[in-house]
Every structure is written in structure tokens, then in C-alpha cells.
Tab-separated table of C-alpha atoms in Angstrom:
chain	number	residue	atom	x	y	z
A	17	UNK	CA	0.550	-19.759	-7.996
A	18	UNK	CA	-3.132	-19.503	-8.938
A	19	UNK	CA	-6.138	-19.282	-6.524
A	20	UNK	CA	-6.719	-23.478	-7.378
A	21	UNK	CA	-3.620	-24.165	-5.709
A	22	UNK	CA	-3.968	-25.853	-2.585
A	23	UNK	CA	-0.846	-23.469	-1.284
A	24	UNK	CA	-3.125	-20.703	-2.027
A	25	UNK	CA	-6.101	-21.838	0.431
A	26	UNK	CA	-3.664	-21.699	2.842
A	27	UNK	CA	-2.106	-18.349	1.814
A	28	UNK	CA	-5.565	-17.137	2.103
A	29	UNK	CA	-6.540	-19.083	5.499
A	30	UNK	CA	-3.959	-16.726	7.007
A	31	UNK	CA	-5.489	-13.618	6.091
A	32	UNK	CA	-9.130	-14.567	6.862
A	33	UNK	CA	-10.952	-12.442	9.030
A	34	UNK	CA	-13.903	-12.708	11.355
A	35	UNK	CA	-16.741	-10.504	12.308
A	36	UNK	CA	-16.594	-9.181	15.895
A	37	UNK	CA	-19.481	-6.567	16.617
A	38	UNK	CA	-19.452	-3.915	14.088
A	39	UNK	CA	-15.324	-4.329	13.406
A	40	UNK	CA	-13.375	-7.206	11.899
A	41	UNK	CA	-10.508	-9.708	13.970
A	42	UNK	CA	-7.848	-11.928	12.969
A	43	UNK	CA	-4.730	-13.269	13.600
A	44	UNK	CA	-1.073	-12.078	12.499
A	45	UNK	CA	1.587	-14.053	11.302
A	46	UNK	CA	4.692	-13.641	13.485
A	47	UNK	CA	7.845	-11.902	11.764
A	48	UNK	CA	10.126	-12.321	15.041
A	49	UNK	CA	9.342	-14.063	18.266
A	50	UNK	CA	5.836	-12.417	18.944
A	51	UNK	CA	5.355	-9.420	16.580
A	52	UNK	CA	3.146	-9.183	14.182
A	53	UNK	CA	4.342	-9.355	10.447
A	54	UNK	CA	3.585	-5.808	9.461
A	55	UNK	CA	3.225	-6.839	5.813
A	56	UNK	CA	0.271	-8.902	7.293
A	57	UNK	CA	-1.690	-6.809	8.941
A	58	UNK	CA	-1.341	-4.272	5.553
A	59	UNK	CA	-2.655	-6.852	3.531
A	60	UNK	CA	-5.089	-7.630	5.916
A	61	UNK	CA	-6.108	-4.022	5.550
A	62	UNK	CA	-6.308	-3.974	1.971
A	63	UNK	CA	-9.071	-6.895	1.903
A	64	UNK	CA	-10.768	-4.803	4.504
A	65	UNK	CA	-10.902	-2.138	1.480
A	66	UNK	CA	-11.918	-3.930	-1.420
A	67	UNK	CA	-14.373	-5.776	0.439
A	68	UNK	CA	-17.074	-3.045	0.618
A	69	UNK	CA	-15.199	-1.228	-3.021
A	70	UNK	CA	-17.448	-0.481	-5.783
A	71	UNK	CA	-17.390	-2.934	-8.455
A	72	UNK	CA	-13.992	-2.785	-10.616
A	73	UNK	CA	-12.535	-0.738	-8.505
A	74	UNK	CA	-8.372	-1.933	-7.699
A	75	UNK	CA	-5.740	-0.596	-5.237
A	76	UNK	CA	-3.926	2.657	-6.614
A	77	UNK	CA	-1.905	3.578	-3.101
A	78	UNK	CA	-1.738	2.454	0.524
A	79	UNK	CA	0.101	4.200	3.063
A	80	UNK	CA	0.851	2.615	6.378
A	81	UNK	CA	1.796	3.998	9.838
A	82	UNK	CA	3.028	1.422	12.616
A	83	UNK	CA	2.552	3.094	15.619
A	84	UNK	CA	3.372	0.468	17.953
A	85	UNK	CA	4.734	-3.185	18.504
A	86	UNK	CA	1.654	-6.128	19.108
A	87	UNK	CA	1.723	-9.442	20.023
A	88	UNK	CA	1.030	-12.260	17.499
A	89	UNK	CA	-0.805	-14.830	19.511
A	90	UNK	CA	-3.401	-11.669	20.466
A	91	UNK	CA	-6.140	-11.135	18.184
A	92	UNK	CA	-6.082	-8.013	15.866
A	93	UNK	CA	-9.263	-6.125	15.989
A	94	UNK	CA	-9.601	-3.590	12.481
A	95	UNK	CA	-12.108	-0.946	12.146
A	96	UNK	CA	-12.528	0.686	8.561
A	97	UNK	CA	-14.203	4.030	7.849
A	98	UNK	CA	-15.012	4.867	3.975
A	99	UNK	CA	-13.627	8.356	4.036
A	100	UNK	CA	-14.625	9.739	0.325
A	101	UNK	CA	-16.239	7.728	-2.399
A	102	UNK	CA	-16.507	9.199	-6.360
A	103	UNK	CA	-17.004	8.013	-9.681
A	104	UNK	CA	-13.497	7.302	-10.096
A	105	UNK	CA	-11.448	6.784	-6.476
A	106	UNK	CA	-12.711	5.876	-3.073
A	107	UNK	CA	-10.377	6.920	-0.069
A	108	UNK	CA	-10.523	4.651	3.336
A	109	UNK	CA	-9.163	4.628	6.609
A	110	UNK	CA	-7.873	1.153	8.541
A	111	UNK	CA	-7.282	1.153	11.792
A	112	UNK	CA	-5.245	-2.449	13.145
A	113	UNK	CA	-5.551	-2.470	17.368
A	114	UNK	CA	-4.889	-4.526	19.695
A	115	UNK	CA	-6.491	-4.295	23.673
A	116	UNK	CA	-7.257	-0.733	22.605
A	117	UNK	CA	-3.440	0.082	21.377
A	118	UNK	CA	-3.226	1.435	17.802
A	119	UNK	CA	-0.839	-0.685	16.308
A	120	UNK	CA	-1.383	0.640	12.991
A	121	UNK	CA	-3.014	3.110	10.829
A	122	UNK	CA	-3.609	2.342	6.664
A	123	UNK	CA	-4.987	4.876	4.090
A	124	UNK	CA	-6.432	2.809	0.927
A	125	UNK	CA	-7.075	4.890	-2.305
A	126	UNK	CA	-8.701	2.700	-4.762
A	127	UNK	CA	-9.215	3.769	-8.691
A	128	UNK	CA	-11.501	2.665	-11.238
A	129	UNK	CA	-9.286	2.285	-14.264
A	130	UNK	CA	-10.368	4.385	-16.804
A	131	UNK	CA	-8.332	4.488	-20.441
A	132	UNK	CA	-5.970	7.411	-20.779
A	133	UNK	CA	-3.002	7.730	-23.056
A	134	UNK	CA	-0.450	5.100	-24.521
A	135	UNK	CA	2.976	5.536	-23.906
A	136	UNK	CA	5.115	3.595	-26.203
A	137	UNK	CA	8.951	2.826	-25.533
A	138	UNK	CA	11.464	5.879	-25.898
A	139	UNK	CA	12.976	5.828	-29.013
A	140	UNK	CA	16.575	5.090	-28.939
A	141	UNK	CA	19.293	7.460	-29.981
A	142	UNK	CA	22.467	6.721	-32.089
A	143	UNK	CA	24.041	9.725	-31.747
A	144	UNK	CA	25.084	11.894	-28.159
A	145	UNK	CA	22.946	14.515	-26.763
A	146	UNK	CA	22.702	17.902	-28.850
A	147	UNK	CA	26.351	19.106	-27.005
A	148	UNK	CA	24.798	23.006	-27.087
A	149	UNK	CA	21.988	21.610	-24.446
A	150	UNK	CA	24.618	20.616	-21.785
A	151	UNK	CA	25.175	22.957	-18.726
A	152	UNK	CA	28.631	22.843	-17.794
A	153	UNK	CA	30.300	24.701	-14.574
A	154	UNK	CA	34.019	25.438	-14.436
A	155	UNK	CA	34.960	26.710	-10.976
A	156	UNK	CA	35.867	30.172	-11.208
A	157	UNK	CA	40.399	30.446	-10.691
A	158	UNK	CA	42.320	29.977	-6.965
A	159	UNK	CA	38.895	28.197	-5.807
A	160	UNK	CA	38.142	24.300	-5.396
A	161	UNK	CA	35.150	22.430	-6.179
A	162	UNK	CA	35.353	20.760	-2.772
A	163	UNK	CA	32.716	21.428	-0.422
């Protein structure tokens, strides 16, 4: 699927947020009955990160905590705080509430690639392992290897 799609727009409908005040709202998509599809509200959170990232920079890790259970149809409120920004990685903080409860808490570390070494596939071997490299234990007599 590419961004001209028209199943794209309305990928990206559902993850649109507003401004509210000096934090960010939108809706979640429902995963069962009235909860919030947590994969939603992370990616949600990652926009909120690469929408103030320097240029080029793209998502290295994200760590999310759920920290309680919201309701779909209620609006989710985010607040994002830029916690360290370098020449290389910038580290931020999401917060996803609703009415004031934490539902949950995302840490966005984002990288500017930078080139580095190649790794090429491992060659492939014909032959066994060198046998003189292989630790071996034989259970010492009377005893059993069951723990």
C-alpha cells in the first residue's frame, strides 16, 4: 500500500490528531468492546515524535507502558516533552490520558542514520565445528543429570 492509495487516507484519517491547548487529542480505534487499541495510541505517539524531530531523523526504539484500561468513544488527550536532543538521537516522553487517568506512557528514541560498518552474510561451512572447541560434561559416576 502506498500513501496514493485511497485505503491509506483512511489509514491515516484514524491516526489524525487535533490541537487542544498546548497538548494534542484524538480518537482510538477500539480492540474489544470499548478499549482502546493499544497499538493505536503507540502509533499515535510515534507521530507525536517525529512531528517536532530534526530533519532525517527515524524511529530507533519505543517503549510503551499501559498503565490503565480507557474508553474508545472518549477522546485521548497526549502531552509530549523532548527529553534530550543531540547531533545524532533525540529522546521523548508521550504521555496518552484520558479525564486525567494515565493510560499510557511511551519513550521515543529517534537516530539520525549515520554510515557504520557492512556486515556481509556468514560464510558457510562444509565441514563440523573444530571438535577440540566443544565443551562437553559427563556427570561424574552413581549421580544423574536430572535436576
Amino acid at each position: 500500500m502506498t500513501r496514493d492509495e485511497p485505503a491509506w487516507g483512511g489509514f491515516a484519517a484514524h491516526l489524525a490528531l487535533e490541537q487542544s491547548g498546548d497538548q494534542q487529542q484524538g480518537f482510538c480505534l477500539s480492540a474489544q468492546g470499548t478499549r482502546p487499541y493499544g497499538g493505536h495510541l503507540v502509533a499515535q505517539a510515534l507521530l507525536l515524535a517525529l512531528e517536532d524531530a530534526a530533519p532525517g531523523q527515524v524511529p530507533l526504539t519505543i517503549t510503551t507502558h499501559f498503565l490503565a484500561i480507557g474508553d474508545s468513544r472518549v477522546p485521548v488527550r497526549y502531552r509530549r516533552e523532548r527529553l534530550r536532543s543531540g547531533r545524532s538521537f533525540e529522546h521523548w516522553v508521550i504521555d496518552a490520558a484520558q479525564d486525567g487517568v494515565l493510560l499510557c506512557r511511551a519513550t521515543v528514541v529517534l537516530h539520525r542514520p549515520e554510515e557504520g560498518p557492512v556486515y556481509g552474510p556468514r560464510p558457510r561451512s562444509s565441514s563440523n565445528p573444530d571438535r577440540s572447541r566443544v565443551i562437553t560434561y559427563e556427570p561424574p559416576e552413581g549421580t544423574s543429570t536430572v535436576l
